[in-house]
Tab-separated table of C-alpha atoms in Angstrom:
chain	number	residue	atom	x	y	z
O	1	UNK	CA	0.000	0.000	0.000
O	2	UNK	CA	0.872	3.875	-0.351
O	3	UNK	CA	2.114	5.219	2.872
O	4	UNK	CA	0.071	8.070	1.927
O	5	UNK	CA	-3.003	6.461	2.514
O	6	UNK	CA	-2.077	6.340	6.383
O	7	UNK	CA	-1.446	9.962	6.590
O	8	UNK	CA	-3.695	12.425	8.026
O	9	UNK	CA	-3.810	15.800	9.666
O	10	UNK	CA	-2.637	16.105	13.308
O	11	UNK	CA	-2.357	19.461	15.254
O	12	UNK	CA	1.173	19.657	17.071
O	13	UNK	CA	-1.091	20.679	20.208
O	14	UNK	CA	-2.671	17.207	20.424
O	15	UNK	CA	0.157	15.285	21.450
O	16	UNK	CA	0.289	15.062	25.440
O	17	UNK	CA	3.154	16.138	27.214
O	18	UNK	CA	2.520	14.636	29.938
O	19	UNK	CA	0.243	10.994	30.754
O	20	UNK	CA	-3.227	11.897	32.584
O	21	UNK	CA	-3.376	12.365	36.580
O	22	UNK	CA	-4.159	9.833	38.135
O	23	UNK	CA	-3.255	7.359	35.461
O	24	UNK	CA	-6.619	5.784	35.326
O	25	UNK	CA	-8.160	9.240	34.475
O	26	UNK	CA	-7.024	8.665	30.472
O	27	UNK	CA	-10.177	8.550	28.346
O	28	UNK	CA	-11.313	5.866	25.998
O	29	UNK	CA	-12.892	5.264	22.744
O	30	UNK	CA	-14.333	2.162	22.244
O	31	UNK	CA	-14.038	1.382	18.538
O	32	UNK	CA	-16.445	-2.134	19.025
O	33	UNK	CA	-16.653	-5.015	15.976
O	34	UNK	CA	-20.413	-4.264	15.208
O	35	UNK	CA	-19.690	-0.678	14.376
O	36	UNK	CA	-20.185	2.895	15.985
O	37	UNK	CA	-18.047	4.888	18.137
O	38	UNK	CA	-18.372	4.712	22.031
O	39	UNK	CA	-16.697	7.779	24.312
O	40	UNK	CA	-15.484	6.282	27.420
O	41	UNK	CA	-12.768	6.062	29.912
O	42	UNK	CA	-10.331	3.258	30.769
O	43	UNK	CA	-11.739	3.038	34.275
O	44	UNK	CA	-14.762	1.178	31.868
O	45	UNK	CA	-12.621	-1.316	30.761
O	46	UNK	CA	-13.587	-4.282	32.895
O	47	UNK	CA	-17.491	-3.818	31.862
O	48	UNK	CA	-16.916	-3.785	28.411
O	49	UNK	CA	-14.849	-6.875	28.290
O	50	UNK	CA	-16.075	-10.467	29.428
O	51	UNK	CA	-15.091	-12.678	32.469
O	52	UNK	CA	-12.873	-15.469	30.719
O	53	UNK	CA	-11.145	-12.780	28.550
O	54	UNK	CA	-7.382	-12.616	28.557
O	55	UNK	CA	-5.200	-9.107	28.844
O	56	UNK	CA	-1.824	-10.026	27.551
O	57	UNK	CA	0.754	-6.858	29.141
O	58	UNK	CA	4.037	-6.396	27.653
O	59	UNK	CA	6.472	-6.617	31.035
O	60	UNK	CA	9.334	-5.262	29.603
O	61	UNK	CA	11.131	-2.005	31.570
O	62	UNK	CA	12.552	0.813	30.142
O	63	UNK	CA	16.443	1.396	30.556
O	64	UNK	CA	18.079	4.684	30.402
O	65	UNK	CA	19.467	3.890	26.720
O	66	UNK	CA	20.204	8.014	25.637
O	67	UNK	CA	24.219	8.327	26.118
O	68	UNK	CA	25.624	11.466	25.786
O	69	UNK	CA	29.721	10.938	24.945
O	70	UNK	CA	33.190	11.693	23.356
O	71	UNK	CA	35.151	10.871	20.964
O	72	UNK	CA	38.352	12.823	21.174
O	73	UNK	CA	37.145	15.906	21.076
O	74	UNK	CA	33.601	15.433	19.464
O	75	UNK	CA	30.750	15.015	21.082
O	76	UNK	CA	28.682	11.650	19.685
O	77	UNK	CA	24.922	11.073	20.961
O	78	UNK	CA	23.637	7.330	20.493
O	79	UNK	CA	20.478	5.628	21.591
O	80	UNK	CA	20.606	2.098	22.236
O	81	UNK	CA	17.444	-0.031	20.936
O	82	UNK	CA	18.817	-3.464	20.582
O	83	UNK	CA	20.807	-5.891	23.040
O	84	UNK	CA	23.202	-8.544	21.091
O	85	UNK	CA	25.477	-9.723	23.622
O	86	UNK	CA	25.963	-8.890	27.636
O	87	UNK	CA	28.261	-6.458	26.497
O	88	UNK	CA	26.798	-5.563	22.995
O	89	UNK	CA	24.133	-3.267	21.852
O	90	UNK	CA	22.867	-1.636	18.437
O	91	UNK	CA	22.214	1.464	18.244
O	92	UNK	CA	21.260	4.776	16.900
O	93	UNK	CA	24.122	7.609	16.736
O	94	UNK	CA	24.435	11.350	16.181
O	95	UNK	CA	27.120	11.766	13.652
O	96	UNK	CA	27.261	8.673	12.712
O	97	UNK	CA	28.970	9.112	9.762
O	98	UNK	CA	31.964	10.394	11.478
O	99	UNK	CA	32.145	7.063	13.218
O	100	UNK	CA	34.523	4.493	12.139
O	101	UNK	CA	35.041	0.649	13.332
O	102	UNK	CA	37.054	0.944	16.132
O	103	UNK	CA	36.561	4.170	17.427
O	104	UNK	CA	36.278	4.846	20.996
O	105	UNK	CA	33.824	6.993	22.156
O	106	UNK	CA	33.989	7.909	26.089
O	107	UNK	CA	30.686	8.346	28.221
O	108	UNK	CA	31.871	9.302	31.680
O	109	UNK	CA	35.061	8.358	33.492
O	110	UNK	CA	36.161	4.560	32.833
O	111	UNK	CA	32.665	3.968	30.970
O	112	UNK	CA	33.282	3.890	27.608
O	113	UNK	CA	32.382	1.737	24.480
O	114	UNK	CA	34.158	0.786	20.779
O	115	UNK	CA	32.234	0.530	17.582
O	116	UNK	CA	32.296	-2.841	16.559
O	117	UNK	CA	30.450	-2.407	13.212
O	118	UNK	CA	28.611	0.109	10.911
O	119	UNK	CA	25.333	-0.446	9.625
O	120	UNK	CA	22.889	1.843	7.498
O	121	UNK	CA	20.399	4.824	8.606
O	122	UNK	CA	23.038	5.903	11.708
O	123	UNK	CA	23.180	2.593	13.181
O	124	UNK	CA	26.439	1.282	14.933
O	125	UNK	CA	26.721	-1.672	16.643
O	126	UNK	CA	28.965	-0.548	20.355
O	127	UNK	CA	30.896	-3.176	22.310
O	128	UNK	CA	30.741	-1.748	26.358
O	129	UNK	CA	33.906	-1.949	28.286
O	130	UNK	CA	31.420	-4.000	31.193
O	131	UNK	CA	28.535	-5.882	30.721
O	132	UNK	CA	25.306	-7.507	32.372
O	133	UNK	CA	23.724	-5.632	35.533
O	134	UNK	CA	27.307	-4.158	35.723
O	135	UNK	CA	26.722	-1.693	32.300
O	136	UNK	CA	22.958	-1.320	33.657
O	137	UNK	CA	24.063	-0.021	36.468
O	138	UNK	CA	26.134	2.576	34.436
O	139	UNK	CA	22.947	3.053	31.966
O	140	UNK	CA	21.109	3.996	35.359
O	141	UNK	CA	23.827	6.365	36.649
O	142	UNK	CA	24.800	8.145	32.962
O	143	UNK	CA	22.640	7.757	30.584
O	144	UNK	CA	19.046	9.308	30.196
O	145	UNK	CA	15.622	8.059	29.722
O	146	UNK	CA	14.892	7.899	25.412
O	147	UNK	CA	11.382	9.502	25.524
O	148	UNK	CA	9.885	9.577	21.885
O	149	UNK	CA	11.031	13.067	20.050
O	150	UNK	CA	7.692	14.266	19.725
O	151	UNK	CA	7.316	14.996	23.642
O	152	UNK	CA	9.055	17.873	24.548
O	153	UNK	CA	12.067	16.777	21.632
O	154	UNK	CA	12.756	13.951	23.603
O	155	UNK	CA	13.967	15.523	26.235
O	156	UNK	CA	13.573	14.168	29.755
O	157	UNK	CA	12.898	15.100	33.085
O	158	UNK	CA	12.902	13.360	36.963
O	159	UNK	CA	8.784	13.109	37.062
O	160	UNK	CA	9.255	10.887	33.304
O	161	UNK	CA	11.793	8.159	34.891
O	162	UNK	CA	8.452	7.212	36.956
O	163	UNK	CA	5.838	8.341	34.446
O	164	UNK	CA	7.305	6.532	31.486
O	165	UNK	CA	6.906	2.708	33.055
O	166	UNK	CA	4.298	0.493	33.139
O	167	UNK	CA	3.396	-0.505	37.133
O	168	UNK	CA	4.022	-4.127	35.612
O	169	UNK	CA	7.656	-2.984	34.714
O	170	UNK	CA	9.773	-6.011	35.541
O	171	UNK	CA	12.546	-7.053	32.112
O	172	UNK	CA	15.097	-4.607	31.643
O	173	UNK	CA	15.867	-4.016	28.013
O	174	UNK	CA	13.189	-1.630	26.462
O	175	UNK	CA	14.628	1.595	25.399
O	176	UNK	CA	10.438	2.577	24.564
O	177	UNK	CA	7.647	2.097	26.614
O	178	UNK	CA	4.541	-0.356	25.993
O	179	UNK	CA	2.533	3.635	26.316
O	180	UNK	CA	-0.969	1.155	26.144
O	181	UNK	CA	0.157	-0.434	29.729
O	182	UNK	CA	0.840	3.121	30.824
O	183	UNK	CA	-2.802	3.791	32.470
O	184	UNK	CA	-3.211	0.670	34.619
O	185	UNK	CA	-3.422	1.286	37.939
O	186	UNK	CA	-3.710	-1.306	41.074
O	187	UNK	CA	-7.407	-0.317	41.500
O	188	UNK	CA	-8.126	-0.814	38.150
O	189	UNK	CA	-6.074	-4.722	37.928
O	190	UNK	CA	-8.024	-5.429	40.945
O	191	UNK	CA	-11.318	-4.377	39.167
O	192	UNK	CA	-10.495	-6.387	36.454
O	193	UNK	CA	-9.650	-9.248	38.281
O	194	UNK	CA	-12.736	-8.973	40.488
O	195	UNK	CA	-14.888	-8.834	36.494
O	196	UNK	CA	-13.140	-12.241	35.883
O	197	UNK	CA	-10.423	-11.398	33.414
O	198	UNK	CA	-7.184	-12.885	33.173
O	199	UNK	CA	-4.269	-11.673	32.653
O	200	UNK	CA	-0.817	-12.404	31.596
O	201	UNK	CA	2.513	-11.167	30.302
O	202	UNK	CA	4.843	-11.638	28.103
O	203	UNK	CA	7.768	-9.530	27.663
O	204	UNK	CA	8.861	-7.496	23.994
O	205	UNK	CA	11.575	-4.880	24.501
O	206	UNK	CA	10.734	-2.287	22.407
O	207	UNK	CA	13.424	-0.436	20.237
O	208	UNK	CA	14.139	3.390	19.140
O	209	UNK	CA	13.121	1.915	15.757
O	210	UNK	CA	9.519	2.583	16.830
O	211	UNK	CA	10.331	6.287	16.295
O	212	UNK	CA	11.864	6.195	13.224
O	213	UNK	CA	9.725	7.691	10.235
O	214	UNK	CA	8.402	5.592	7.128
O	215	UNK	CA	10.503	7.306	4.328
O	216	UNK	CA	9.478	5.204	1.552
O	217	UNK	CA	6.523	5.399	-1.045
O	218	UNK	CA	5.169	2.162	-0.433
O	219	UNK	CA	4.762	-0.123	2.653
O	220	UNK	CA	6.363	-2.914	0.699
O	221	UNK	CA	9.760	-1.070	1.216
O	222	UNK	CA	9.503	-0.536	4.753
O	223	UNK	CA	12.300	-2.137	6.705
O	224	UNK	CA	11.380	-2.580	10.473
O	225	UNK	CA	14.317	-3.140	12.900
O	226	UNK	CA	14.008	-6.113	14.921
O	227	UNK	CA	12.911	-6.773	18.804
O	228	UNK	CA	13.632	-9.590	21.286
O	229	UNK	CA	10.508	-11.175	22.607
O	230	UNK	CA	9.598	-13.837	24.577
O	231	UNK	CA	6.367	-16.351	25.532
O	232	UNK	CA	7.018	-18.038	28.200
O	233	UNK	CA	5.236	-21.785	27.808
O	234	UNK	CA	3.225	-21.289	31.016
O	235	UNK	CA	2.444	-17.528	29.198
O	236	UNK	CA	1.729	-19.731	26.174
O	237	UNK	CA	-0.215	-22.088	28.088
O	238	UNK	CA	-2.829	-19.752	29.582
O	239	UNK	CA	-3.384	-17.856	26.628
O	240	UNK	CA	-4.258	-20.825	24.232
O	241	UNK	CA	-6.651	-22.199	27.368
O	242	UNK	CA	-8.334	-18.961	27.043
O	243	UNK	CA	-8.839	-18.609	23.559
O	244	UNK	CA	-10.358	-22.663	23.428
O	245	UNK	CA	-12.184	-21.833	26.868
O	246	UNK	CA	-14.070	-18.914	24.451
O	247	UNK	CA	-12.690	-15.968	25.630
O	248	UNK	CA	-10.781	-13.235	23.612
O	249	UNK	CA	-7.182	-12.651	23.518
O	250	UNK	CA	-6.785	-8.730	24.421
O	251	UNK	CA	-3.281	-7.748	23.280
O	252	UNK	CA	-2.708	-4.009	25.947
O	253	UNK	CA	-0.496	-2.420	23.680
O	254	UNK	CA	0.833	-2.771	20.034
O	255	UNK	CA	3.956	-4.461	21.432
O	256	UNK	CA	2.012	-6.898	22.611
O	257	UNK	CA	0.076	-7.559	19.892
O	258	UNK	CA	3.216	-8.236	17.049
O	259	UNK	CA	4.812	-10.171	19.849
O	260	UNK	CA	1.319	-12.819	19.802
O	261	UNK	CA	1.111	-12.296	16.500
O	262	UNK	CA	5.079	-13.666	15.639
O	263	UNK	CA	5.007	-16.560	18.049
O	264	UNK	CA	1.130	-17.685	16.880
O	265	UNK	CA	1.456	-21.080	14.252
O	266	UNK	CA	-0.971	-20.228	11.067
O	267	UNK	CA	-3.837	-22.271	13.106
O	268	UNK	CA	-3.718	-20.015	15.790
O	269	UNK	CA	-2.086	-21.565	18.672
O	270	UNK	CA	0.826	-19.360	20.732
O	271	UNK	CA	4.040	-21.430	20.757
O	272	UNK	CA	6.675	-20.266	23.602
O	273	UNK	CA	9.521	-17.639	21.640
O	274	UNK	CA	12.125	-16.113	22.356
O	275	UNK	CA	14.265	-14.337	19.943
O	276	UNK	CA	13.895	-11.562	17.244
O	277	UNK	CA	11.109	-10.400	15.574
O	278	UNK	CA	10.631	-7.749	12.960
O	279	UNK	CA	7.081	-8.522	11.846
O	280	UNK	CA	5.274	-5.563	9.872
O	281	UNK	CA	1.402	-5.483	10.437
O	282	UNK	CA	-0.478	-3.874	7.495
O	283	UNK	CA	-3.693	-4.182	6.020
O	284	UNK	CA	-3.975	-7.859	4.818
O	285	UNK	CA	-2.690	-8.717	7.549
O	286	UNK	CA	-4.582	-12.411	8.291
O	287	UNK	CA	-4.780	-11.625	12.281
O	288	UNK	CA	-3.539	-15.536	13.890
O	289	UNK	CA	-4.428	-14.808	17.748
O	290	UNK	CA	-5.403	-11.173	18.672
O	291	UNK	CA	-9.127	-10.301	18.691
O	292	UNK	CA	-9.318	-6.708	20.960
O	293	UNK	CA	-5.936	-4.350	21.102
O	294	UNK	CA	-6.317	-1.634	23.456
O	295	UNK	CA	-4.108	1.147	22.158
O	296	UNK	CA	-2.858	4.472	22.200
O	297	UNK	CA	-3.860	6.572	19.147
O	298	UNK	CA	-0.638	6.899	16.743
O	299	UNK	CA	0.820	9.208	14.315
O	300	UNK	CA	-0.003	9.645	11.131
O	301	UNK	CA	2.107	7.629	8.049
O	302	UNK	CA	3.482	5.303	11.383
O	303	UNK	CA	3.572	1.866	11.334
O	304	UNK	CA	1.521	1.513	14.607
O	305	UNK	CA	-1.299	3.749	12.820
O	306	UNK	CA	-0.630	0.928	9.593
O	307	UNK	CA	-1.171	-1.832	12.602
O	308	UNK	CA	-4.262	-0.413	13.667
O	309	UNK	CA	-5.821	-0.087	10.101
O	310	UNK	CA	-5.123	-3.843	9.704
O	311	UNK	CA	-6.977	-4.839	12.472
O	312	UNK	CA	-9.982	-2.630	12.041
O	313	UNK	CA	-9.649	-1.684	8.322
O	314	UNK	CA	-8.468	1.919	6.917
O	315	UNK	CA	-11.562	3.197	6.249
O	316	UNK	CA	-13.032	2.655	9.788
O	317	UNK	CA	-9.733	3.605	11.838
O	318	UNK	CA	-9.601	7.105	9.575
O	319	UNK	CA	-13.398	7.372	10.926
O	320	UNK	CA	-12.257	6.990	14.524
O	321	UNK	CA	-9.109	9.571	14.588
O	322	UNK	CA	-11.460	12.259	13.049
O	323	UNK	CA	-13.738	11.609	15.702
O	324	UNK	CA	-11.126	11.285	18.468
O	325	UNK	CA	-9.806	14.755	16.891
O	326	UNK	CA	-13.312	16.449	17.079
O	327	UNK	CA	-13.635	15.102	20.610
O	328	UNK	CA	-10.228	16.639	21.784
O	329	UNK	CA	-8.618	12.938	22.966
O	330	UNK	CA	-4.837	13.835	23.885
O	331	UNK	CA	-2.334	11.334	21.052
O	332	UNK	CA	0.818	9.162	21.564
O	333	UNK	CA	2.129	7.896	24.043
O	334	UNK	CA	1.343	10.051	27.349
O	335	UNK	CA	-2.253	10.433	25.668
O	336	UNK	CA	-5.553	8.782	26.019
O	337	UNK	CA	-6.527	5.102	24.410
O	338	UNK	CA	-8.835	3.221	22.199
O	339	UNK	CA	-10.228	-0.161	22.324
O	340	UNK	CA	-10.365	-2.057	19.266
O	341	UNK	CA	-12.460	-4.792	18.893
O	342	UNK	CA	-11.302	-7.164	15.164
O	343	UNK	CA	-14.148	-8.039	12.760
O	344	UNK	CA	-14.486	-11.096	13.089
């Protein structure tokens, strides 16, 4: 498909700087498989979902992956978004091009890293002098939390490095967060545990790649940069009892959703993974295991807004963001939700 049939106008001022207060305040539009638009908020989600349904969270924690360095004299910015080894990360750099295999480039005192390789769009891959919880605890202490360039240009502050994780936040490694997982509260896990809903996790740690832009004319020549995942089998387990039990697999997040939607066989059933993924939803998309995604709303021309059209169809999500527009919901990922139900 075109990627300009996912674009679509989006004022500047309805991107939230900051998530709603409490958390469980965010609004929510239920976008249901029947048709018609519902205004709600997220504190409705256990009534309109049914006891034997399954929320599947995304687990994963965000790290401090923005670096701020040397080398010599230069200054170099990276972002990490991909672990490869205990000591060995991918990631995004700012000049990359005046980065060479080998180079050193110094973070702080006795915390530095060497490019190991070059790769295309800015990407180097860094070897750390430490590794394990030794080079997360220097990620804690140096570097800063990666929030997504359209808040406040990315930049940071104290209240985010609380604000920016799930309460579910348990597997280091994300350098994004699962935004959909960002309004659950305690009260409202207990309210959907007293409605009879499962619930789950599995974990997907999401890269910068999220944020980069689709620069190419068709969706066909879209490269997405992969993401470790993993299904545990007792994860596995009580999904696939759900789903033959009759209830519906609700995916909290996008993340979430191409995680179930890599490890699920072509009959439907969730095997355990763990490993990469770099699955790209679009329309045509023959959905294997999700049937409701609760969801942030995206930006336009983004492969999460391209995820959501598969599910639901263009035409109908297109319907909803105007509506969400007119209505004044708050976008990305400190902003309200939706919850989409799949036609079945």
């Amino acid at each position: 498909m075109k990627v300009d049939d996912f674009d679509f106008d989006l004022p500047r001022e309805m991107i939230a700087e900051r998530p709603a207060c409490p958390r469980d305040a965010a609004r929510l539009l239920h976008v249901p498989a029947n048709g018609g638009l519902v205004d709600l908020g997220i504190r409705d989600l256990p009534s309109l979902l049914a006891p034997g349904d399954i929320l599947v969270f995304n687990d994963t924690r965000v790290i401090p992956a923005r670096l701020f360095g040397k080398r010599g004299l230069a200054g170099v910015e990276v972002t990490l978004h991909q672990r490869t080894g205990l000591a060995q990360w991918k990631a995004f750099a700012r000049p990359a091009k005046k980065l060479r295999p080998g180079d050193r480039v110094d973070f702080a005192e006795g915390f530095f890293a060497s490019v190991a390789e070059k790769g295309e769009m800015g990407e180097v891959t860094l070897d750390f002098d430490r590794s394990g919880e030794d080079l997360m605890a220097a990620l804690e202490a140096h570097g800063r939390l990666p929030l997504p360039p359209y808040i406040r240009q990315g930049e940071a502050d104290e209240r985010d490095r609380g604000d920016y994780q799930t309460v579910f936040a348990r597997q280091k490694g994300a350098v994004a967060a699962p935004t959909a997982g960002l309004h659950f509260t305690p009260e409202l896990l207990a309210a959907l545990d007293a409605r009879g809903i499962r619930r789950v996790t599995v974990t997907l740690h999401v890269g910068a790649g999220t944020f980069l832009p689709v620069k190419v004319d068709d969706t066909d020549d879209h490269r997405m940069h992969q993401e470790i995942g993993v299904v545990t089998p007792e994860a596995a387990a009580a999904i696939n009892a759900a789903k033959t039990a009759g209830g519906r697999v609700v995916a909290v997040g996008t993340t979430s959703a191409r995680l179930l939607e890599s490890a699920a066989d072509p009959l439907g059933t969730l095997r355990p993974f763990d490993g990469a993924t770099d699955i790209f939803i679009t329309p045509g998309h023959a959905f294997r295991l999700v049937d409701v995604l609760l969801t942030n709303f995206h930006l336009p021309r983004s492969t999460l807004f391209m995820l959501v059209s598969a599910l639901c169809g263009l035409p109908r999500m297109k319907a909803a963001y105007e509506h969400a527009k007119a209505a004044g919901y708050r976008f990305y990922s400190y902003g309200d939700c939706c919850l989409l139900e799949r036609k079945t």
